[in-house]
Coordinates of C-alpha atoms and ligand atoms in Angstrom, one line a residue:
M1 CA 9.1 23.5 -16.6
R2 CA 12.5 22.2 -14.8
P3 CA 12.7 19.1 -13.5
L4 CA 12.3 18.5 -9.3
R5 CA 14.4 17.4 -6.8
I6 CA 11.9 15.0 -5.1
C7 CA 12.8 12.9 -1.7
L8 CA 10.7 9.8 -1.0
A9 CA 10.8 8.3 2.2
A10 CA 9.1 5.2 3.4
S11 CA 8.9 2.4 5.8
E12 CA 8.3 -0.1 2.8
V13 CA 9.7 -0.3 -1.1
A14 CA 8.8 -2.9 -3.1
P15 CA 10.5 -5.7 -3.6
F16 CA 13.1 -5.3 -1.2
A17 CA 11.1 -4.7 1.8
K18 CA 7.1 -5.5 1.5
T19 CA 4.2 -6.1 3.5
G20 CA 1.7 -4.4 1.9
G21 CA 0.4 -2.1 -1.1
L22 CA 2.8 0.8 0.6
A23 CA 5.7 -0.8 -1.1
D24 CA 4.3 -0.8 -4.3
V25 CA 3.2 2.8 -4.3
L26 CA 6.7 3.7 -3.6
T27 CA 8.5 1.7 -6.4
G28 CA 5.4 2.4 -8.9
L29 CA 5.5 6.4 -8.4
G30 CA 9.1 6.4 -7.9
R31 CA 9.7 4.7 -11.1
W32 CA 7.3 6.9 -12.8
L33 CA 8.7 9.9 -11.5
G34 CA 12.4 9.4 -12.3
A35 CA 11.2 8.1 -15.9
K36 CA 12.5 10.0 -19.0
A37 CA 9.2 11.8 -19.5
P38 CA 8.8 12.4 -23.6
A39 CA 9.0 16.0 -22.5
G40 CA 12.4 15.6 -21.4
A41 CA 14.3 14.3 -18.5
G42 CA 12.6 12.6 -15.4
H43 CA 12.4 14.3 -12.0
D44 CA 15.6 13.8 -9.8
V45 CA 14.1 11.3 -7.5
R46 CA 15.9 10.0 -4.3
I47 CA 14.3 7.5 -2.4
F48 CA 15.2 6.3 1.4
L49 CA 14.5 2.9 3.2
P50 CA 15.9 1.4 6.2
C51 CA 18.5 -1.3 5.6
Y52 CA 16.6 -4.0 6.8
Q53 CA 18.4 -7.4 7.5
R54 CA 16.4 -9.0 5.4
I55 CA 17.5 -6.9 2.5
A56 CA 21.0 -8.0 3.4
E57 CA 19.9 -11.9 3.7
S58 CA 18.1 -11.6 0.2
G59 CA 21.6 -11.4 -1.7
V60 CA 20.8 -8.1 -3.1
K61 CA 23.6 -6.3 -4.5
T62 CA 24.0 -2.8 -2.6
T63 CA 26.6 -0.5 -3.0
P64 CA 28.2 1.9 -0.7
V65 CA 27.5 5.8 -1.5
A66 CA 31.1 7.3 -1.5
K67 CA 31.7 9.7 1.5
M68 CA 28.7 8.4 3.3
S69 CA 30.0 5.4 4.9
A70 CA 29.9 6.7 9.0
I71 CA 27.5 9.7 9.6
D72 CA 27.1 10.4 13.2
V73 CA 23.5 11.5 14.4
R74 CA 23.0 13.0 17.9
F75 CA 20.3 12.1 19.9
P76 CA 20.1 13.5 23.9
G77 CA 23.2 11.1 25.6
R78 CA 23.4 8.8 22.4
T79 CA 25.1 9.1 19.0
I80 CA 23.6 6.7 16.2
R81 CA 26.1 6.3 13.1
F82 CA 24.7 5.1 9.6
G83 CA 26.1 4.7 6.3
L84 CA 24.4 5.1 3.1
R85 CA 24.2 2.1 0.5
T86 CA 22.1 2.2 -2.8
V87 CA 20.2 -0.2 -5.2
P88 CA 18.8 0.5 -8.0
L89 CA 15.0 0.2 -8.2
P90 CA 14.1 -2.4 -10.7
Q91 CA 13.2 -1.1 -14.1
S92 CA 14.6 2.4 -13.1
D93 CA 17.3 4.9 -13.1
V94 CA 16.4 5.5 -9.8
L95 CA 18.3 4.3 -6.9
V96 CA 17.0 3.3 -3.7
H97 CA 19.2 4.8 -0.4
L98 CA 19.3 2.1 1.7
V99 CA 20.2 3.6 5.7
D100 CA 22.4 0.9 6.9
C101 CA 22.2 1.1 10.7
P102 CA 22.1 -2.6 12.2
E103 CA 21.9 -1.2 15.7
L104 CA 18.3 -0.6 14.7
Y105 CA 17.8 -2.5 11.5
G106 CA 19.2 -5.7 11.9
R107 CA 16.3 -7.3 13.3
S108 CA 14.1 -10.3 11.5
Q109 CA 11.0 -8.0 11.4
I110 CA 10.2 -4.6 9.4
Y111 CA 8.2 -3.9 12.2
T112 CA 8.7 -4.6 15.8
S113 CA 7.2 -4.0 19.3
D114 CA 10.8 -3.6 20.6
G115 CA 11.2 -0.3 23.0
D116 CA 12.9 1.6 20.4
E117 CA 10.0 1.4 17.6
A118 CA 10.0 5.1 18.0
L119 CA 13.7 5.7 17.4
R120 CA 13.8 3.4 14.9
F121 CA 11.8 5.3 12.6
A122 CA 12.6 8.9 14.0
F123 CA 16.2 7.8 13.1
L124 CA 15.2 7.5 9.5
C125 CA 13.5 10.6 9.3
R126 CA 17.0 12.4 10.7
A127 CA 19.2 9.9 8.3
V128 CA 17.1 11.5 5.5
L129 CA 18.2 14.9 6.2
E130 CA 21.7 14.4 7.5
S131 CA 22.2 12.8 3.9
C132 CA 20.9 15.7 2.1
Q133 CA 23.2 18.2 4.1
R134 CA 26.1 16.0 3.1
W135 CA 25.6 16.0 -0.8
Q136 CA 24.6 19.5 -0.4
W137 CA 21.0 18.6 -2.3
A138 CA 18.2 20.7 -1.6
P139 CA 14.9 18.9 -2.5
D140 CA 12.1 20.6 -3.5
V141 CA 10.0 18.1 -1.7
V142 CA 10.4 15.7 0.9
H143 CA 7.6 13.4 0.5
C144 CA 6.6 11.3 3.7
N145 CA 4.6 8.0 3.8
D146 CA 2.5 7.3 6.7
W147 CA 3.8 7.5 10.7
H148 CA 7.3 6.1 10.0
T149 CA 8.4 9.5 8.3
A150 CA 5.9 12.2 9.9
L151 CA 8.1 13.4 12.2
L152 CA 10.4 14.6 9.1
P153 CA 8.4 18.0 8.9
L154 CA 8.7 18.7 12.5
Y155 CA 12.2 17.9 12.6
L156 CA 12.8 20.1 9.4
R157 CA 11.0 22.9 11.3
T158 CA 12.9 22.7 14.6
V159 CA 16.5 20.5 14.8
Y160 CA 17.3 21.6 11.0
A161 CA 15.4 24.9 11.0
W162 CA 19.0 26.8 10.8
D163 CA 20.2 24.9 7.7
R164 CA 19.6 27.6 4.9
L165 CA 19.9 24.5 2.4
F166 CA 16.2 23.4 3.1
A167 CA 14.9 27.4 3.4
A168 CA 12.6 26.2 0.2
T169 CA 12.2 22.6 0.5
R170 CA 8.7 21.9 0.9
T171 CA 7.0 18.6 2.8
V172 CA 4.1 16.3 1.7
L173 CA 2.5 13.4 3.7
T174 CA 0.7 10.6 2.2
I175 CA -1.5 9.0 4.7
H176 CA -1.8 5.3 3.1
N177 CA -3.8 3.9 6.3
I178 CA -4.9 6.1 9.5
G179 CA -5.4 3.2 11.1
Y180 CA -1.4 2.8 12.2
Q181 CA -0.6 6.3 14.2
G182 CA 2.7 5.7 15.5
V183 CA 1.6 6.2 19.1
F184 CA 3.9 6.1 21.9
P185 CA 4.4 7.2 25.8
D186 CA 5.7 11.0 25.6
A187 CA 8.9 10.1 27.6
Q188 CA 10.3 8.8 24.2
L189 CA 10.1 12.6 22.9
D190 CA 13.7 12.7 25.0
V191 CA 15.0 9.3 23.5
I192 CA 13.9 11.0 20.0
G193 CA 15.8 14.5 20.4
L194 CA 12.4 16.4 20.2
G195 CA 11.8 16.9 24.0
D196 CA 12.3 20.5 23.8
Q197 CA 9.6 20.7 21.0
R198 CA 6.7 19.6 22.8
A199 CA 5.0 22.9 22.0
H200 CA 4.9 22.0 18.5
L201 CA 3.0 18.6 19.5
H202 CA -0.6 17.9 19.7
H203 CA -1.2 19.0 22.9
G204 CA -4.3 16.9 23.6
D205 CA -2.4 13.7 23.3
L206 CA 0.6 15.3 25.7
R207 CA -1.7 15.7 28.3
E208 CA -2.7 12.0 28.2
G209 CA 1.2 11.5 28.5
R210 CA 1.5 10.1 24.7
F211 CA 2.4 11.2 21.4
S212 CA 1.3 10.3 17.8
C213 CA 3.8 10.6 14.9
L214 CA 1.0 10.9 12.3
K215 CA -0.9 13.8 14.2
T216 CA 2.6 15.7 14.2
G217 CA 2.8 15.1 10.5
V218 CA -0.6 16.1 9.7
L219 CA 0.1 19.4 11.9
H220 CA 3.5 20.1 10.1
A221 CA 3.5 18.8 6.3
N222 CA 2.8 21.7 4.1
K223 CA 0.4 19.3 2.2
L224 CA -1.5 16.1 3.2
T225 CA -2.3 13.9 0.7
T226 CA -4.3 10.4 1.0
V227 CA -4.8 7.8 -1.3
S228 CA -7.9 8.3 -2.8
R229 CA -10.6 10.7 -3.0
T230 CA -13.6 8.7 -0.9
Y231 CA -10.9 8.0 1.6
A232 CA -9.9 11.5 1.9
K233 CA -13.7 12.8 2.8
E234 CA -14.1 9.4 5.1
I235 CA -11.0 10.3 7.4
Q236 CA -12.5 13.3 8.2
T237 CA -15.6 11.7 9.5
A238 CA -15.6 10.3 13.2
E239 CA -16.7 7.1 11.7
L240 CA -13.5 6.6 9.6
G241 CA -11.0 9.1 11.5
M242 CA -9.5 6.9 13.9
G243 CA -9.5 10.1 16.3
M244 CA -7.7 12.3 13.8
D245 CA -11.0 13.3 12.2
E246 CA -11.5 16.7 14.1
L247 CA -7.8 17.9 13.4
L248 CA -7.9 16.6 9.8
R249 CA -10.9 18.9 9.2
T250 CA -8.8 21.9 10.3
R251 CA -6.6 21.0 7.6
S252 CA -9.0 20.1 5.1
Q253 CA -8.0 23.0 2.4
D254 CA -4.7 21.3 2.2
L255 CA -6.0 17.3 2.1
V256 CA -6.2 15.9 -1.3
G257 CA -7.2 12.4 -2.2
I258 CA -5.2 10.9 -5.2
V259 CA -6.2 7.6 -6.1
N260 CA -2.9 5.1 -6.2
G261 CA -2.0 4.4 -9.7
V262 CA -0.8 0.8 -10.8
D263 CA 2.7 -0.3 -11.9
Y264 CA 1.6 -2.2 -15.3
G265 CA 5.1 -2.9 -15.5
T266 CA 4.9 -5.5 -12.7
W267 CA 1.4 -6.1 -12.8
D268 CA 0.3 -7.1 -16.6
P269 CA -1.2 -10.3 -17.6
A270 CA 0.4 -10.2 -21.0
T271 CA 4.0 -9.4 -19.5
D272 CA 4.0 -10.8 -16.0
P273 CA 7.2 -12.8 -16.0
L274 CA 5.9 -14.5 -12.5
I275 CA 2.9 -16.4 -14.3
P276 CA 3.2 -18.9 -17.0
H277 CA 0.6 -18.4 -18.9
H278 CA -0.3 -15.0 -20.5
F279 CA -3.6 -13.2 -21.9
T280 CA -5.0 -9.8 -22.9
A281 CA -8.5 -8.5 -23.3
E282 CA -8.7 -9.7 -27.0
D283 CA -7.2 -13.2 -26.0
L284 CA -8.3 -15.0 -23.3
A285 CA -6.9 -18.4 -23.5
G286 CA -4.0 -18.2 -21.4
K287 CA -6.2 -17.0 -18.4
A288 CA -8.4 -20.4 -18.5
K289 CA -5.1 -21.9 -18.4
M290 CA -3.8 -20.0 -15.3
K291 CA -7.1 -21.2 -13.6
A292 CA -6.0 -24.7 -14.4
A293 CA -2.6 -23.9 -13.2
L294 CA -3.4 -22.4 -10.2
L295 CA -5.9 -25.0 -8.9
Q296 CA -3.3 -27.9 -9.8
R297 CA -0.7 -25.9 -7.5
L298 CA -3.1 -25.8 -4.6
S299 CA -4.0 -29.7 -5.1
L300 CA -7.6 -28.5 -6.0
P301 CA -9.9 -30.6 -8.5
H302 CA -10.4 -28.4 -11.8
D303 CA -13.6 -27.8 -13.8
P304 CA -13.9 -24.9 -16.0
R305 CA -17.7 -24.3 -14.9
A306 CA -16.8 -24.2 -11.4
P307 CA -16.1 -20.2 -10.2
V308 CA -12.9 -19.8 -8.5
F309 CA -13.2 -16.9 -5.9
G310 CA -9.3 -15.8 -4.9
V311 CA -8.1 -13.7 -1.6
V312 CA -4.7 -12.2 -1.4
S313 CA -4.6 -10.3 1.5
R314 CA -3.5 -9.1 5.0
L315 CA -5.5 -10.6 7.5
T316 CA -6.3 -7.8 10.1
A317 CA -9.5 -6.5 10.9
Q318 CA -9.3 -3.8 8.1
K319 CA -10.0 -6.3 5.4
G320 CA -13.5 -7.2 6.6
F321 CA -12.9 -11.4 6.6
E322 CA -15.6 -11.7 9.8
L323 CA -18.0 -11.1 7.2
F324 CA -17.1 -14.5 5.5
A325 CA -18.6 -16.6 8.7
D326 CA -22.0 -16.2 8.0
S327 CA -21.7 -15.9 4.1
I328 CA -18.9 -18.0 2.3
P329 CA -20.1 -21.7 4.2
I330 CA -23.1 -21.4 2.7
F331 CA -21.5 -21.2 -0.8
L332 CA -19.0 -23.9 -0.4
Q333 CA -21.8 -26.0 0.8
R334 CA -24.3 -25.2 -2.0
E335 CA -22.0 -24.6 -4.7
D336 CA -19.3 -26.2 -7.0
M337 CA -17.1 -23.4 -6.5
R338 CA -13.3 -22.8 -5.4
L339 CA -11.9 -20.3 -3.1
C340 CA -8.1 -19.9 -3.3
V341 CA -6.7 -17.9 0.0
L342 CA -3.1 -16.3 0.5
G343 CA -2.8 -14.2 3.6
S344 CA -1.0 -13.7 6.6
G345 CA -1.6 -11.9 9.8
E346 CA -4.0 -12.3 12.6
T347 CA -4.3 -15.7 14.1
K348 CA -8.0 -15.8 14.3
H349 CA -8.2 -15.2 10.7
E350 CA -5.7 -17.8 9.8
Q351 CA -7.2 -20.3 11.8
Y352 CA -10.8 -19.3 10.2
F353 CA -9.1 -20.2 6.6
Q354 CA -7.7 -23.1 8.1
W355 CA -11.0 -24.3 9.3
L356 CA -12.6 -23.8 5.9
R357 CA -9.8 -25.9 4.1
D358 CA -10.2 -28.3 6.4
T359 CA -14.0 -28.8 6.1
W360 CA -13.8 -28.1 2.2
P361 CA -10.5 -29.9 1.6
K362 CA -11.7 -30.2 -2.6
K363 CA -12.9 -26.6 -2.7
V364 CA -10.7 -24.5 -0.7
G365 CA -6.9 -23.8 -1.1
L366 CA -4.9 -22.0 1.6
Y367 CA -1.5 -20.7 1.7
K368 CA -0.6 -19.0 5.0
G369 CA 2.1 -16.4 4.6
F370 CA 3.8 -14.1 2.2
H371 CA 4.3 -15.2 -1.5
D372 CA 4.7 -12.6 -4.2
E373 CA 4.5 -15.3 -7.2
L374 CA 1.5 -17.0 -5.6
A375 CA -0.6 -13.3 -5.6
H376 CA 0.1 -13.2 -9.0
W377 CA -1.2 -16.5 -9.9
I378 CA -4.2 -16.1 -7.8
E379 CA -5.3 -12.5 -9.7
A380 CA -4.2 -14.3 -12.8
G381 CA -6.3 -17.7 -12.1
S382 CA -9.0 -16.8 -10.3
D383 CA -12.5 -15.7 -11.9
L384 CA -13.7 -13.6 -9.0
F385 CA -11.5 -11.6 -6.4
L386 CA -13.2 -11.2 -2.8
M387 CA -12.2 -7.8 -0.6
P388 CA -15.1 -7.1 1.4
S389 CA -12.8 -4.1 3.3
R390 CA -14.5 -2.6 6.2
F391 CA -12.6 0.5 5.4
E392 CA -9.7 0.6 2.5
P393 CA -7.7 3.9 1.8
C394 CA -7.5 2.6 -1.4
G395 CA -6.5 -0.7 -2.3
L396 CA -4.6 -2.1 -4.8
N397 CA -5.5 -5.9 -5.3
Q398 CA -9.0 -4.9 -6.5
M399 CA -7.5 -2.7 -9.5
Y400 CA -5.0 -5.7 -10.2
S401 CA -7.8 -8.1 -10.2
L402 CA -9.5 -5.8 -13.0
R403 CA -6.3 -5.9 -14.9
Y404 CA -6.2 -9.4 -14.4
G405 CA -9.6 -10.2 -15.8
T406 CA -10.7 -11.3 -12.4
P407 CA -13.8 -8.8 -11.6
P408 CA -13.6 -8.1 -7.8
I409 CA -16.6 -8.1 -5.2
V410 CA -15.8 -5.2 -2.7
R411 CA -17.6 -3.3 -0.3
R412 CA -18.4 0.5 -1.4
T413 CA -15.6 2.5 0.9
G414 CA -12.5 4.2 0.4
G415 CA -10.7 3.3 -2.9
L416 CA -12.8 0.5 -3.9
A417 CA -15.6 2.9 -3.9
D418 CA -13.6 5.0 -6.6
T419 CA -12.2 2.3 -8.5
V420 CA -14.7 -0.5 -9.0
E421 CA -17.8 0.0 -10.6
P422 CA -21.1 -1.9 -10.5
W423 CA -21.9 -4.3 -13.0
D424 CA -25.0 -3.7 -15.0
P425 CA -26.1 -6.8 -17.4
A426 CA -28.6 -4.7 -19.1
T427 CA -26.3 -2.0 -20.3
R428 CA -23.3 -4.2 -20.1
Q429 CA -21.4 -1.4 -18.2
G430 CA -19.5 -1.7 -14.9
T431 CA -16.3 -3.8 -13.6
G432 CA -17.4 -5.9 -10.9
F433 CA -20.0 -6.2 -7.9
L434 CA -20.2 -3.6 -4.6
F435 CA -22.2 -3.6 -1.5
D436 CA -22.6 -1.1 1.2
E437 CA -23.7 -2.6 4.4
F438 CA -20.9 -4.0 6.4
S439 CA -22.8 -7.0 6.9
S440 CA -22.6 -11.1 6.1
H441 CA -25.9 -10.8 4.6
A442 CA -25.0 -7.9 2.2
L443 CA -21.6 -9.7 1.2
A444 CA -23.8 -13.3 0.7
G445 CA -26.5 -11.5 -1.5
T446 CA -23.6 -9.8 -3.6
V447 CA -22.0 -12.8 -4.0
D448 CA -25.2 -14.6 -5.1
W449 CA -25.7 -11.8 -7.7
A450 CA -22.4 -12.4 -8.7
L451 CA -22.7 -15.9 -9.1
R452 CA -26.3 -15.3 -11.3
N453 CA -23.8 -13.3 -13.4
W454 CA -21.2 -16.2 -13.7
R455 CA -23.9 -18.3 -15.2
D456 CA -24.1 -15.7 -18.6
Q457 CA -20.7 -16.6 -20.3
R458 CA -21.2 -13.8 -22.5
G459 CA -21.9 -11.0 -20.5
W460 CA -19.3 -12.4 -18.3
R461 CA -16.9 -11.9 -21.2
Q462 CA -17.9 -8.3 -21.4
L463 CA -17.7 -7.6 -17.9
V464 CA -13.9 -9.0 -17.9
Q465 CA -13.2 -7.0 -20.8
N466 CA -14.5 -4.0 -19.2
G467 CA -12.5 -4.4 -16.4
M468 CA -9.1 -5.4 -18.5
R469 CA -9.5 -2.3 -20.2
R470 CA -9.8 0.4 -17.5
D471 CA -6.5 2.4 -17.0
F472 CA -5.0 2.9 -13.4
S473 CA -1.4 3.6 -14.6
W474 CA 0.4 5.9 -12.9
D475 CA 0.6 7.8 -16.2
R476 CA -2.7 8.9 -15.3
Q477 CA -2.6 9.4 -11.6
G478 CA 1.3 10.4 -11.3
P479 CA 0.8 14.1 -12.8
E480 CA -1.5 14.7 -9.7
Y481 CA 1.4 14.6 -7.7
V482 CA 3.4 16.6 -9.7
A483 CA 1.2 19.3 -10.1
L484 CA 0.7 19.2 -6.3
Y485 CA 4.7 19.1 -5.6
R486 CA 4.8 22.2 -8.1
S487 CA 2.1 24.3 -6.4
L488 CA 4.5 24.3 -3.5
L489 CA 7.4 25.8 -5.3
P490 CA 7.9 29.2 -3.7
A491 CA 7.2 31.8 -6.5
S492 CA 10.2 32.6 -8.4
Ligands
LIG501 P1 -2.8 -3.2 2.1 O1 -1.6 -2.3 1.4 O2 -3.9 -2.9 3.1 O3 -2.2 -4.5 2.2 P2 -3.5 -3.2 -0.8 O4 -4.2 -3.7 -1.7 O5 -3.4 -1.8 -1.2 O6 -3.9 -3.8 0.6 O7 -2.3 -3.8 -1.4 C1 -1.7 -5.1 -0.8 C2 -0.4 -5.7 -1.6 O8 0.1 -6.6 -0.9 C3 -0.4 -6.2 -3.4 O9 0.5 -6.1 -3.7 C4 -0.9 -7.6 -2.5 O10 -0.6 -8.3 -3.3 C5 0.5 -7.7 -1.6 N1 -0.1 -8.8 -0.8 C6 -1.0 -8.9 0.4 N2 -0.8 -10.1 1.3 C7 0.2 -11.0 0.3 C8 0.6 -11.8 0.7 N3 0.4 -12.9 1.8 N4 1.9 -12.6 0.0 C9 2.0 -12.0 -1.2 N5 1.6 -10.5 -1.5 C10 0.8 -10.0 -0.6
LIG502 C1 -2.8 0.8 2.9 C2 -4.0 0.6 2.6 C3 -4.5 0.4 1.3 C4 -3.6 0.9 0.2 C5 -2.2 1.0 0.6 C6 -1.3 1.8 -0.5 O1 -1.9 -0.5 3.4 O2 -4.4 -0.6 3.5 O3 -5.8 0.6 0.9 O4 -3.5 0.7 -1.2 O5 -1.8 1.6 1.7 O6 -1.3 3.2 -0.4

């Protein structure tokens, strides 16, 4: 079988631009697809990402692509120019292609609420296709991710339909989070050059004077995926479909759930360059040292018997932290425990964690903001990881915590349900603790149950080892994407 030409497009790629798991998935999947597989060469993978201001400021060395320094893209009444630069994806031969357009991306944030937000990402879609044209490179598959690149299939079917280069190109759209749909007033369609394509957009939305980038992608991509099997079912229900369930049900034949892989090149406690003490399932001494180091770093007293609960998260409604209010303080009062929180997001959540920190300064450590290294330390140094999500398309953190010997406490939803198995002390099977009902009461009951198990340290060691030995690598998950891509190739 020949290697495939795969174009990946997204708004985040780690380590260059990251707010959450999307960035890790692009990097892990891109690296895996581009790797030299034992059976032959890797696939021809080209990743596209906007050249955000933060990339230029980070000092990372980027290289201009020959003959691609000034490409004009025409929009109604306006021409916008970009240049293409590359930066190697770390530990990989794959190049990330940066769409350099200071007019649109020279801002301090990745995402903005500026009036041209639709244009910023519509432009990314077009820059991908314009670059392919310049190279005369016909991707077998363009793999789009979330709303930011979801207009690409429609552009391909309309504005670029004349170009035979793309005659055999197929599109895949992965929904990483249906909570973000990219909904804009329909007047913006003229701005992004889709004003004549209203017939191809969701009519119900247009009637209400708006359009949704994600819905447009769902209508036009050849295949749809989302990032776990359970979430693939959930988004087809009224409860979790966020208004898209009906449309998704009409495309259920083309929708598959593929659980995200973990890039153990970046997230493995045996080799992680961001942590000072390493460990494996067989030798956990380094984990005890990481616990002491983490507590010292967050100025908390160390006692090996006191369990450390970790949180690393975007602080949004999705993540379920409102369940803490009537549960976690009870444990902080009652138990000799520690809680280490790293997060940023909505002010009310940040304030709540600040309140916990101020109320129990010897038990709660807090870092408000984004801190990659500290994320690795918390995974490695905690005894339990808390992730009570209201919904969770996949979730990477619980898989990281499994590998770092930190059993997760999660709600049974989306990818959490697919990746964490309930611990049963009688059979010594399982990897973590799950609860169903979205309530403080259910969370509290599960924390209580976890603490009772913590007191049986021999059983605990088995639980930790079970989780560390699970394999969520891209070697397991990646082939599902390749099979999907191949299923789209025209029969030869
Ligand atoms: P989501 O994509 O919904 O945020 P995931 O669990 O899939 O959730 O991925 C979250 C990713 O973002 C992980 O790599 C996690 O370590 C990282 N992360 C989240 N918040 C922070 C933060 N405040 N600082 C550093 N890393 C963070
Ligand atoms: C989204 C989801 C998260 C998922 C990530 C990567 O941000 O919230 O559950 O793991 O995308 O697919």
